PDB file of C-alpha atoms and ligand atoms in Angstrom:
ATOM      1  CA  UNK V   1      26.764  29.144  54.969  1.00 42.00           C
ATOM      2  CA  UNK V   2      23.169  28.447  54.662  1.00 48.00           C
ATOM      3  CA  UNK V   3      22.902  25.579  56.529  1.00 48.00           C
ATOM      4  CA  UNK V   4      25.052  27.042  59.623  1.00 46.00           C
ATOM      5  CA  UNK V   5      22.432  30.291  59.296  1.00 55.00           C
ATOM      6  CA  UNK V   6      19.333  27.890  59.577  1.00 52.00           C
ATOM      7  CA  UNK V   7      20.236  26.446  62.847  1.00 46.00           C
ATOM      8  CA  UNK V   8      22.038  29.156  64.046  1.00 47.00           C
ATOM      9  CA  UNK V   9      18.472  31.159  63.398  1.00 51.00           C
ATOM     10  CA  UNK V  10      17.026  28.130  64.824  1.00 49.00           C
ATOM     11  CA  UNK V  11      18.830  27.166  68.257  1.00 41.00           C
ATOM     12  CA  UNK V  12      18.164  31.476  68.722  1.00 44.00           C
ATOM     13  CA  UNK V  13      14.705  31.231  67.964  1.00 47.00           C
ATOM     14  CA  UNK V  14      14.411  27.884  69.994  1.00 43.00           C
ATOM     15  CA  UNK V  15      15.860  30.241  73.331  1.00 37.00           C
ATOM     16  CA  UNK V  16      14.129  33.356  72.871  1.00 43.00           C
ATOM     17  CA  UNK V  17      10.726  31.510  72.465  1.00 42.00           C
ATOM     18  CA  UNK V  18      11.759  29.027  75.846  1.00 38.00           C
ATOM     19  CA  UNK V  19      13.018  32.399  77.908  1.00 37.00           C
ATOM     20  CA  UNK V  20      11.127  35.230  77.124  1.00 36.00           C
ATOM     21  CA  UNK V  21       7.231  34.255  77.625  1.00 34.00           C
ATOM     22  CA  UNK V  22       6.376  36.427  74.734  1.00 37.00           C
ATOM     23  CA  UNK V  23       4.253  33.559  72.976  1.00 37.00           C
ATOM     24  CA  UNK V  24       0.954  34.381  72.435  1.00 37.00           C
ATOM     25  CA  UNK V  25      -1.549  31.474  73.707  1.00 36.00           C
ATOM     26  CA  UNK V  26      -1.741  30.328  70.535  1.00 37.00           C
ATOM     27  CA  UNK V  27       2.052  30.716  69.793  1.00 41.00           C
ATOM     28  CA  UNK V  28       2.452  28.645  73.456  1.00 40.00           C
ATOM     29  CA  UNK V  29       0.843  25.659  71.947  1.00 44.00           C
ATOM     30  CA  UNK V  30       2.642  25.120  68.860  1.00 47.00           C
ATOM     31  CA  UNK V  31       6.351  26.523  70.127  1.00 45.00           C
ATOM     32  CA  UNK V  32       6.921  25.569  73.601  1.00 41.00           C
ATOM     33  CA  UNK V  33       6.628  21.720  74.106  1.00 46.00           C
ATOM     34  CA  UNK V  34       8.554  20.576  70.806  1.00 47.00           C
ATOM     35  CA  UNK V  35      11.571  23.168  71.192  1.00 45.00           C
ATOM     36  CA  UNK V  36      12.994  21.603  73.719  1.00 41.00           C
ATOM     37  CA  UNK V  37      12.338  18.121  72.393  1.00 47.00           C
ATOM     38  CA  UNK V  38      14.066  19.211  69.511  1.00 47.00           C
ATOM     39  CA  UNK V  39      17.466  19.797  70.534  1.00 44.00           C
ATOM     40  CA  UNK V  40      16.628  16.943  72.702  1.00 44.00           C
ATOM     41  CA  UNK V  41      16.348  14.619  70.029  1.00 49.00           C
ATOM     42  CA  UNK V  42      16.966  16.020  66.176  1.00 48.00           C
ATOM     43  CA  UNK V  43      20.137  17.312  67.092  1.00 46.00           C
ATOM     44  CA  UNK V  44      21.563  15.228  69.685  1.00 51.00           C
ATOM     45  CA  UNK V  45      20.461  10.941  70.183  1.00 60.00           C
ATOM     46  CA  UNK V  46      20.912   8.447  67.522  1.00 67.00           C
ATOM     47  CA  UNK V  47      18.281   7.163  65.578  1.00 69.00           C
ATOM     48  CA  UNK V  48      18.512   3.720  67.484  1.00 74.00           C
ATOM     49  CA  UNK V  49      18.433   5.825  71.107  1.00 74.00           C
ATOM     50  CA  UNK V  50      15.136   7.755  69.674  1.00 71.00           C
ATOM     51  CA  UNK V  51      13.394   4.317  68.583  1.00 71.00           C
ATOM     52  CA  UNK V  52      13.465   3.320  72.399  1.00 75.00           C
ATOM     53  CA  UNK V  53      12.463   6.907  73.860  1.00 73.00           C
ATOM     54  CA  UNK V  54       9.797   7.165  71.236  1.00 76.00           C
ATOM     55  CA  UNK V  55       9.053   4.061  69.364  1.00 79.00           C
ATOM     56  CA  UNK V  56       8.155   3.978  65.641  1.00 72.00           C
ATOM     57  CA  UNK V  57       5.276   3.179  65.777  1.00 83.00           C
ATOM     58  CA  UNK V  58       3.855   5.636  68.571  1.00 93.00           C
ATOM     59  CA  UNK V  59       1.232   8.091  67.294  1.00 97.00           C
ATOM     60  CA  UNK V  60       1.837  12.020  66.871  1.00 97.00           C
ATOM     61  CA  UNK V  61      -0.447  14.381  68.800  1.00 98.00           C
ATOM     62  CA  UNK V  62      -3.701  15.181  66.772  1.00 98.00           C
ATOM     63  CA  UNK V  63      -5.288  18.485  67.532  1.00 98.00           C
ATOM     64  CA  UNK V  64      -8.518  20.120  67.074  1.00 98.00           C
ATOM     65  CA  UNK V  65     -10.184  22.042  64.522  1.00 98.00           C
ATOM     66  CA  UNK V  66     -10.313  25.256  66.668  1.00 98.00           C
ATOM     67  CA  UNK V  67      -6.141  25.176  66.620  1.00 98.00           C
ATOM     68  CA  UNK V  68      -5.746  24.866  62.808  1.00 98.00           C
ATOM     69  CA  UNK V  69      -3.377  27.614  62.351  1.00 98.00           C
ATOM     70  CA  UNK V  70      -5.108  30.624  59.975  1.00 98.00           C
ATOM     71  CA  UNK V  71      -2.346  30.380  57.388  1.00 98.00           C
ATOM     72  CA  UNK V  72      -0.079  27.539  56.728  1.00 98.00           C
ATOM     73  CA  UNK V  73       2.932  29.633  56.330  1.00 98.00           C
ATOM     74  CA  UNK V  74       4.711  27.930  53.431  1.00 98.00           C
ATOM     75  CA  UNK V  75       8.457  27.886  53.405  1.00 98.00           C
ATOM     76  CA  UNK V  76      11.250  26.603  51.230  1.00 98.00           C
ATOM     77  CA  UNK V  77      10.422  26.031  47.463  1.00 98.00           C
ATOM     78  CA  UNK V  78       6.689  27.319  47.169  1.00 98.00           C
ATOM     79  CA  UNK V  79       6.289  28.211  42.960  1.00 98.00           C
ATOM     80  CA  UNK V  80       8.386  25.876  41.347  1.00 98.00           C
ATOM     81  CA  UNK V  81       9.035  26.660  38.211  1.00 97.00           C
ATOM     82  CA  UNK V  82      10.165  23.739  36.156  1.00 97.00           C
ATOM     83  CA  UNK V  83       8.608  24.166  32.336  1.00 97.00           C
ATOM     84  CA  UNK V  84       6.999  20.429  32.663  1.00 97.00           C
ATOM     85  CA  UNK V  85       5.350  21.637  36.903  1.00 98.00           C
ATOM     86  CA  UNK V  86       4.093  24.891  34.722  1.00 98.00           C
ATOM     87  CA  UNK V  87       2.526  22.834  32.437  1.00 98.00           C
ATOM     88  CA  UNK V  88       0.593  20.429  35.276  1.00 98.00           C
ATOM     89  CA  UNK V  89      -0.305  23.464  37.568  1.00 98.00           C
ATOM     90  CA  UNK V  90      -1.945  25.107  33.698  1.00 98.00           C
ATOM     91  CA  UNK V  91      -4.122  21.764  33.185  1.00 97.00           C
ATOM     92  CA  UNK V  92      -5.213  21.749  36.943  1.00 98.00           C
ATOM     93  CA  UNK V  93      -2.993  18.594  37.144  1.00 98.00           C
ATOM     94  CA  UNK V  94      -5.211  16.484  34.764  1.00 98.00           C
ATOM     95  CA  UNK V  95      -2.475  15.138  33.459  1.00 97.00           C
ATOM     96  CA  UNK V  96      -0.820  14.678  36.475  1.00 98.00           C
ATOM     97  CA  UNK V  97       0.373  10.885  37.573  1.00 98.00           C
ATOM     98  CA  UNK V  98       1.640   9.391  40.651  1.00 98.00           C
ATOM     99  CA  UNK V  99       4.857   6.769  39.212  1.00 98.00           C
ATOM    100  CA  UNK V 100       5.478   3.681  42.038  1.00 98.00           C
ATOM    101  CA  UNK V 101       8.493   2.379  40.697  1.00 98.00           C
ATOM    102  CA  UNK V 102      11.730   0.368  41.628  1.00 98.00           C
ATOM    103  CA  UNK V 103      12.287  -2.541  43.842  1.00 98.00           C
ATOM    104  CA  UNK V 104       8.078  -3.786  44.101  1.00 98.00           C
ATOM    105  CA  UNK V 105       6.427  -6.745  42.449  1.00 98.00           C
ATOM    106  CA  UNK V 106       3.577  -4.110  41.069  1.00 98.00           C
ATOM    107  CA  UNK V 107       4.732  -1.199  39.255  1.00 98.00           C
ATOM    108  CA  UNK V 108       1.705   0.931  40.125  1.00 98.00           C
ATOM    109  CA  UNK V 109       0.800   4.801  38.193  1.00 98.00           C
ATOM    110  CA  UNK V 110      -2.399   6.699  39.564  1.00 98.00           C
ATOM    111  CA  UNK V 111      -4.004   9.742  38.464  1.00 98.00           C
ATOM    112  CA  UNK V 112      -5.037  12.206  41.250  1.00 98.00           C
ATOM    113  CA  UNK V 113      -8.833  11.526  40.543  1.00 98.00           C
ATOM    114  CA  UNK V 114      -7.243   7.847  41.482  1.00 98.00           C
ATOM    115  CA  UNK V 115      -5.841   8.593  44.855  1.00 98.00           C
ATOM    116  CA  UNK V 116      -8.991  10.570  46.085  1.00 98.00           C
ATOM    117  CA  UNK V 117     -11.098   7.855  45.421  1.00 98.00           C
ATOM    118  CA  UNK V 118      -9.022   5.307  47.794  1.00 98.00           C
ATOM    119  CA  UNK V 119      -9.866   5.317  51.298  1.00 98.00           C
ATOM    120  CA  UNK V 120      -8.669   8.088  53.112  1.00 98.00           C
ATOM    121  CA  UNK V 121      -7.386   9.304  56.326  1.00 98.00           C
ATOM    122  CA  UNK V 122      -7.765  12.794  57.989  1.00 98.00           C
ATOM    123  CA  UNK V 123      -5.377  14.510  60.509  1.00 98.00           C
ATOM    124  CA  UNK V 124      -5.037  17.282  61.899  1.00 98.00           C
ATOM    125  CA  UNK V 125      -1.195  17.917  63.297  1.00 98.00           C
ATOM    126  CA  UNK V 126       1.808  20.223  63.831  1.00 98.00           C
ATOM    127  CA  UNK V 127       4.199  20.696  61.483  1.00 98.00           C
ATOM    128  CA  UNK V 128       7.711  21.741  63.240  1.00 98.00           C
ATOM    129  CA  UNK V 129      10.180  23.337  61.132  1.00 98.00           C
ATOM    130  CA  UNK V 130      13.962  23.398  61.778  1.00 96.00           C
ATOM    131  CA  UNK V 131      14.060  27.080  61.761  1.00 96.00           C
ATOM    132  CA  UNK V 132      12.198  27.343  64.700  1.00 97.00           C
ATOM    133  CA  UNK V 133       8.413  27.826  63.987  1.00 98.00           C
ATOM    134  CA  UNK V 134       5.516  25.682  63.710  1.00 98.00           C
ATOM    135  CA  UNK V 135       1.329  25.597  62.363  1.00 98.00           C
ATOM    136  CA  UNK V 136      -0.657  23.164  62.692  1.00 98.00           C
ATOM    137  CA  UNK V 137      -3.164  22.321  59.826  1.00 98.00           C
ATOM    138  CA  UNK V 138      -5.074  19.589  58.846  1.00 98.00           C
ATOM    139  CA  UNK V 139      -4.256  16.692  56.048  1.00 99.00           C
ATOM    140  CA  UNK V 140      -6.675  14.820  53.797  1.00 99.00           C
ATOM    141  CA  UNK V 141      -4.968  11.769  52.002  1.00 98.00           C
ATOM    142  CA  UNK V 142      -4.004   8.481  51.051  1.00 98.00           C
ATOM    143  CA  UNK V 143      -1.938   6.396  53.449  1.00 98.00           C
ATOM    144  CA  UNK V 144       1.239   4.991  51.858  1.00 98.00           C
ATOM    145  CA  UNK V 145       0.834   2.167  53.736  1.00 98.00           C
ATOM    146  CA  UNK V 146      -1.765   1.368  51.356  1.00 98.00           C
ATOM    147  CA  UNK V 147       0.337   2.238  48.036  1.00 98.00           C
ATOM    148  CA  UNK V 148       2.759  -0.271  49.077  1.00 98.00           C
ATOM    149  CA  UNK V 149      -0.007  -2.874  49.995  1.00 98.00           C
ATOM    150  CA  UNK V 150      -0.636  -3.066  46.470  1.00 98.00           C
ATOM    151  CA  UNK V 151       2.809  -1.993  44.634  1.00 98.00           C
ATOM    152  CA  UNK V 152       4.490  -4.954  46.952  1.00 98.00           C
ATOM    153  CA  UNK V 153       7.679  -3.815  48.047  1.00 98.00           C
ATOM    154  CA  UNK V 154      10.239  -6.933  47.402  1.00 98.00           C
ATOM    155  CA  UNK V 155      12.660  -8.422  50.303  1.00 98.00           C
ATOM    156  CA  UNK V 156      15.603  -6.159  49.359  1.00 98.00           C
ATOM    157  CA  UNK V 157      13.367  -2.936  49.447  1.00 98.00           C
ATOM    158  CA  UNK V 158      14.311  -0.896  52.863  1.00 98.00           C
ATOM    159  CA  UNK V 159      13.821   2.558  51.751  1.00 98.00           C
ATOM    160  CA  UNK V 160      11.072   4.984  50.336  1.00 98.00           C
ATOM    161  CA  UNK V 161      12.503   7.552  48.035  1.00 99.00           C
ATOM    162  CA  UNK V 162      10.189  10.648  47.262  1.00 99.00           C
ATOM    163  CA  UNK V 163      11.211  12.592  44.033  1.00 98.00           C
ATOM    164  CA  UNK V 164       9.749  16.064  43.434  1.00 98.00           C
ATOM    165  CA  UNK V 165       9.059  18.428  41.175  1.00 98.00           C
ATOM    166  CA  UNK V 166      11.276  21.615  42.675  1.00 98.00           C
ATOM    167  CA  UNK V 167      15.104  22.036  41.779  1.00 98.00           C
ATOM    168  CA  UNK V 168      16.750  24.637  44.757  1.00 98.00           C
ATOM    169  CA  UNK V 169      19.130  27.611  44.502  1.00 97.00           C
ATOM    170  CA  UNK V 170      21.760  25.331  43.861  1.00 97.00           C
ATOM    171  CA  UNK V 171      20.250  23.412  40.539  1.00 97.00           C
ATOM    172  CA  UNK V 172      19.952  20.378  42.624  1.00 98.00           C
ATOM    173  CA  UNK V 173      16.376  18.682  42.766  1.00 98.00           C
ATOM    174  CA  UNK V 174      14.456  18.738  46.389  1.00 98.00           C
ATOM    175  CA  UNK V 175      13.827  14.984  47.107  1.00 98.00           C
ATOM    176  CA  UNK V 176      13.325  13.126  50.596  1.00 98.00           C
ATOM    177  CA  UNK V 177      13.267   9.050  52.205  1.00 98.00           C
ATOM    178  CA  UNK V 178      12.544   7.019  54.981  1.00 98.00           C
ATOM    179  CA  UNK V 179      12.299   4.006  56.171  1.00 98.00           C
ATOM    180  CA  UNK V 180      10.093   0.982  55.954  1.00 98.00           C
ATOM    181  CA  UNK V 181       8.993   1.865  59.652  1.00 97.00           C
ATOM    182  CA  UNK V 182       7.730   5.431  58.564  1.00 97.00           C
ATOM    183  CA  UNK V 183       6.138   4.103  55.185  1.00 98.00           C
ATOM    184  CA  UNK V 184       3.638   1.449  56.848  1.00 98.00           C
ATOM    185  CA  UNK V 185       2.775   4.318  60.053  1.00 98.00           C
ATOM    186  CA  UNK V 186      -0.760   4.975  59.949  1.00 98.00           C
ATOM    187  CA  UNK V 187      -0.284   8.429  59.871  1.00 98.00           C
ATOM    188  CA  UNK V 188       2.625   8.736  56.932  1.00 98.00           C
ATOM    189  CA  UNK V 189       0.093  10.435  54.346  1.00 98.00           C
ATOM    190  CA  UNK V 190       0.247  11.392  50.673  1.00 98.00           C
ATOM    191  CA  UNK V 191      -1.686  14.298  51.393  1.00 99.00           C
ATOM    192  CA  UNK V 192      -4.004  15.808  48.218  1.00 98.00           C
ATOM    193  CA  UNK V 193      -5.945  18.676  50.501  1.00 98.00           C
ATOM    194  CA  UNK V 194      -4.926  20.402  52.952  1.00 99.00           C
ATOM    195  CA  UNK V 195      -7.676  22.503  55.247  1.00 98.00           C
ATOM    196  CA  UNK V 196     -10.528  20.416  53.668  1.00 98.00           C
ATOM    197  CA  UNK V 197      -9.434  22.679  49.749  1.00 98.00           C
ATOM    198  CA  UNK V 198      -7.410  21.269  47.262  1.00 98.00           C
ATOM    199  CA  UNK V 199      -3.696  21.337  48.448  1.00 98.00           C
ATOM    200  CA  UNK V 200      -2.420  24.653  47.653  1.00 98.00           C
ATOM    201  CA  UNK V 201       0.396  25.464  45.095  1.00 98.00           C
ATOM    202  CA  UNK V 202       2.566  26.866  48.051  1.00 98.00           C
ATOM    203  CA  UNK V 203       2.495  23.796  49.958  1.00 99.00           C
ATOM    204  CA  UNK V 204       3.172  21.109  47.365  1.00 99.00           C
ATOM    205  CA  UNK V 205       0.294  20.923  44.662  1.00 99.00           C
ATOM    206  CA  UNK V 206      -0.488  18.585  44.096  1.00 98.00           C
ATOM    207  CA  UNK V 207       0.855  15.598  46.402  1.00 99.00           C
ATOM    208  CA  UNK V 208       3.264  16.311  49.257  1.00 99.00           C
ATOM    209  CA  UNK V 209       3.890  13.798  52.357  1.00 99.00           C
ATOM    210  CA  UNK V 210       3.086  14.232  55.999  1.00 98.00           C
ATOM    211  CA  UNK V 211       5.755  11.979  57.770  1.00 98.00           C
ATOM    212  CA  UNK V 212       4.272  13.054  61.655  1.00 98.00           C
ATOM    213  CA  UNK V 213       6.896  11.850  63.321  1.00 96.00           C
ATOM    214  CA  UNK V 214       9.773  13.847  61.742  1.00 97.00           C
ATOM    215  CA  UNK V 215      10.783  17.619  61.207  1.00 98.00           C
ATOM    216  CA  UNK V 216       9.711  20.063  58.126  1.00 98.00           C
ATOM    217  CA  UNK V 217      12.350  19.213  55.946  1.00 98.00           C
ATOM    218  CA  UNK V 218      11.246  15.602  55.800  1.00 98.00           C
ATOM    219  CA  UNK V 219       7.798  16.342  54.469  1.00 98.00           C
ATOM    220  CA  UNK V 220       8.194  16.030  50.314  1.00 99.00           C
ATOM    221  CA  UNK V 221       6.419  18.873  48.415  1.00 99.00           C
ATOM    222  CA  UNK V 222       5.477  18.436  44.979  1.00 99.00           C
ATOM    223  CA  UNK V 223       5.798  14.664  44.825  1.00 99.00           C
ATOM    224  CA  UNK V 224       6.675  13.059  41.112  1.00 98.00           C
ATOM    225  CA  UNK V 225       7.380   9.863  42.181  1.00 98.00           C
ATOM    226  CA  UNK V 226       8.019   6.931  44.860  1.00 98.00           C
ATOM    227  CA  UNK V 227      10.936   4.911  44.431  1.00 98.00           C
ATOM    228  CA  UNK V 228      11.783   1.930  46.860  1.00 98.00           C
ATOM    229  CA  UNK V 229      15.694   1.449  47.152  1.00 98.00           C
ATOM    230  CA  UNK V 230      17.432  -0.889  48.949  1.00 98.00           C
ATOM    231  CA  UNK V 231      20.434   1.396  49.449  1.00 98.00           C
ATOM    232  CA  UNK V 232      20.086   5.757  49.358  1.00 98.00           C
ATOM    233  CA  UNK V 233      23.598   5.584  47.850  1.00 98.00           C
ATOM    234  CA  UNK V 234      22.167   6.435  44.113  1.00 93.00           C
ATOM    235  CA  UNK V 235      20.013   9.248  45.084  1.00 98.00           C
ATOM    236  CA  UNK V 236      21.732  12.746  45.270  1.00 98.00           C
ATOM    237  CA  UNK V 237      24.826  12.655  47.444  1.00 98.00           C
ATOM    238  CA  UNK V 238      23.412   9.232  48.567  1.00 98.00           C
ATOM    239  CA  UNK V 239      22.888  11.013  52.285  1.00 98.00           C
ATOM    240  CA  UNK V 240      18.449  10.843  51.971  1.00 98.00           C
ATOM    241  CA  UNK V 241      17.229  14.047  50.691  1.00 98.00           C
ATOM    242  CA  UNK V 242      18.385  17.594  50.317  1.00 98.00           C
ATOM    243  CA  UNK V 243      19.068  18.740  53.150  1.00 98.00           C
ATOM    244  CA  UNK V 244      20.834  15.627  54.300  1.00 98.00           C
ATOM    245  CA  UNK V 245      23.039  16.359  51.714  1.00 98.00           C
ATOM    246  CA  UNK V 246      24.125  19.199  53.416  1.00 97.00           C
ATOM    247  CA  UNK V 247      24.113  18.073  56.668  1.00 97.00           C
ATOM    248  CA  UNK V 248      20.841  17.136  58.485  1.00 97.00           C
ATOM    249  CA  UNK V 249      19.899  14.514  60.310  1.00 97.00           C
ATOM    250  CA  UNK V 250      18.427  11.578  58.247  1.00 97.00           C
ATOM    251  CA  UNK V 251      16.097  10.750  60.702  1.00 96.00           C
ATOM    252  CA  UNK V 252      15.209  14.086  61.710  1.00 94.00           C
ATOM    253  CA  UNK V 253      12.465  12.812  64.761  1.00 93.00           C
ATOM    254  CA  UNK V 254      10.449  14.186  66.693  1.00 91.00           C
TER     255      UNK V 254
HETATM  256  N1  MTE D 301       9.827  19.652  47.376  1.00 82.12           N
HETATM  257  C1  MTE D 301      10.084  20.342  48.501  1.00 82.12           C
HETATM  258  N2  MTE D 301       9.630  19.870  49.666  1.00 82.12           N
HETATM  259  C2  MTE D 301       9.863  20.549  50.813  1.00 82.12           C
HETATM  260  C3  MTE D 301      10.632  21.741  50.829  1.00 82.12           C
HETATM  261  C4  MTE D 301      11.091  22.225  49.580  1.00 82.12           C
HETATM  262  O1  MTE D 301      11.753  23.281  49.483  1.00 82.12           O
HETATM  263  N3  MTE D 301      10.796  21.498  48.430  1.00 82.12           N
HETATM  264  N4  MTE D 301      10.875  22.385  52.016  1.00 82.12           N
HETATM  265  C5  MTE D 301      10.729  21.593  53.255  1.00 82.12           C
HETATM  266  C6  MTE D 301      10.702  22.394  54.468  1.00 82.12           C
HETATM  267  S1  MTE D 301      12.199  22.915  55.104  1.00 82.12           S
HETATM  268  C7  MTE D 301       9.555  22.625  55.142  1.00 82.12           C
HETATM  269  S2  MTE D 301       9.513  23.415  56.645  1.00 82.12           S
HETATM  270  C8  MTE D 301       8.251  22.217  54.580  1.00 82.12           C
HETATM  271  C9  MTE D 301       7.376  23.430  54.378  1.00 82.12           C
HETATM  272  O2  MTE D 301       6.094  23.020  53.977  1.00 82.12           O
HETATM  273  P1  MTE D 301       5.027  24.141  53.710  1.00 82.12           P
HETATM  274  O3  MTE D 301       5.521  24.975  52.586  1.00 82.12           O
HETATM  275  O4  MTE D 301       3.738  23.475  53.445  1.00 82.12           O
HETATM  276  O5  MTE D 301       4.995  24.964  55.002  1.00 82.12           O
HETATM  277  O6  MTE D 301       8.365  21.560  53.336  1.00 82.12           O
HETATM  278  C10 MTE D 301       9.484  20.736  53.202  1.00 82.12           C
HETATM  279  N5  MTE D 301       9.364  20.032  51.960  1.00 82.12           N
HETATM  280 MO1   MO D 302      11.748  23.445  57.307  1.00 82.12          MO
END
C-alpha cells in the first residue's frame, strides 16, 4: 500500500540520515534536528500531550536568506490538470477568486490582485515532509488570521477547511483543516510568492498554505476555497484532509 510505502520510505530515510553522517552541511541543517522530533511527536504523542511540549502558539524557527534551499523540490500533485485549473493557469489567474464561505457572519470573495494588496507577512522556514526530506524557502502572504478578522467566524465554527484544485490517483480531491489555534497563528500564511516570484505552478499556483507548525501534507496547494465547519464529518471521509483519510495524523506537529 501507498501509505505503508511512505513511512516505511520514511522511518528508513529518517535512520540512514540520523546514522550514517553522510549529510552534507547543508543537508545537516534541514535533516538532522526535525527527524528525530518527528517520530517523537507525528507518530507517537497525542495532540493534547504535543500542546504542552510545544504550545500552539510557540513560533517555528525562521532562517536566513543564505539557507533558502536552491530548488523547492515540489512533491505530490504539482500540474493539476482539472479543465476549470487549465483554464486559470491560461488567464494568469485573472479570473481567479479566493471563496470564504460557511459558518462566518461575512461571506468574503477576493481576487489575487486583492490579497497582495493586504498587509503581508514574510517568512522564511522549513518545510518537513513525511517522506523524509526537507527545503527551506521563503513565503510572501496574507495571514489567515486576518481573513477571518473580517469573514467573522461564528460561535459554532472550530475548524478551517481548505479545498483545492488537484483530484489524486484515486479521483478523490486533495483538501486539508485545522484548527482555530492554527488559523489565528501569526505565521499560518496564504502564501501568493514563494522566493520573492510569483508562487510557482509546482508548488500550488496560485494560493497554497504554510501551516509552520505541522508536516508537508498539511500545507494546501492550489487553494479554491476556505470553509469553516464546526464538525470535519462532511468533508471526504470526515478524517481532515487526504491523507488523513488514509491514515495520518490529523494534527501532524512538529
Ligand atoms: N493540493 C495539494 N496540496 C498538497 C499536496 C498535494 O498533492 N496536493 N501534497 C502535500 C505534500 S505531501 C507536501 S510534502 C507538500 C509539497 O509542497 P511542494 O510541492 O511545494 O514541495 O504539499 C502538500 N500539499
Ligand atoms: Mo509530504
Amino acid at each position: 500500500m501507498k501509505l505503508m510505502n511512505r513511512r516505511r520510505r520514511f522511518l528508513r530515510n529518517t535512520l540512514a540520515a540520523a546514522g550514517a553522517g553522510l549529510l552534507s552541511g547543508c543537508d545537516r541543517l534541514s535533516d538532522t534536528e526535525w527527524a528525530p522530533k518527528v517520530l517523537d511527536s507525528a507518530e507517537h504523542l497525542t495532540h493534547a500531550a504535543q500542546r504542552v511540549l510545544a504550545p500552539p502558539s510557540a513560533m517555528a524557527r525562521e532562517f536566513s536568506e543564505a539557507d533558502i534551499s536552491p530548488v523547492f523540490r515540489p512533491n505530490g500533485s504539482t500540474d493539476p490538470q482539472a479543465p476549470h485549473y487549465r483554464a486559470l493557469v491560461a488567464d494568469g489567474f485573472r479570473d481567479y477568486r479566493l471563496n470564504v464561505v460557511g459558518l462566518v457572519e461575512q461571506s468574503l470573495s477576493f481576487s489575487l490582485e486583492q490579497l497582495r494588496a493586504l498587509p503581508s507577512r514574510t517568512q522564511i522556514t522549513r518545510h518537513d515532509c513525511v517522506e523524509g526530506w526537507s527545503v527551506i524557502g521563503k513565503w510572501t502572504g496574507v495571514q489567515l488570521a486576518r481573513i477571518l478578522q473580517m469573514a467573522k467566524p461564528t460561535q459554532r465554527a472550530r475548524f478551517v477547511v481548505f479545498h483545492c484544485f488537484d483530484t489524486m490517483d484515486d479521483g478523490r480531491p486533495y483538501y486539508e483543516s485545522i484548527g482555530m489555534d492554527d488559523a489565528h497563528h501569526p505565521q499560518t500564511l496564504l502564501a501568493y510568492a514563494l522566493n520573492d516570484k510569483p508562487l510557482p505552478v509546482a508548488n500550488g499556483a496560485p494560493l497554497r498554505m504554510r501551516i509552520e507548525r505541522q508536516l508537508g501534507y498539511k500545507q494546501a496547494k492550489y487553494v479554491s476555497g476556505i470553509e469553516l465547519a464546526a464538525s470535519l464529518a462532511g468533508f471526504g471521509n470526515g478524517r481532515g484532509g487526504y491523507w488523513e483519510d488514509q491514515g495520518y495524523e490529523w494534527y501532524a506537529g512538529i
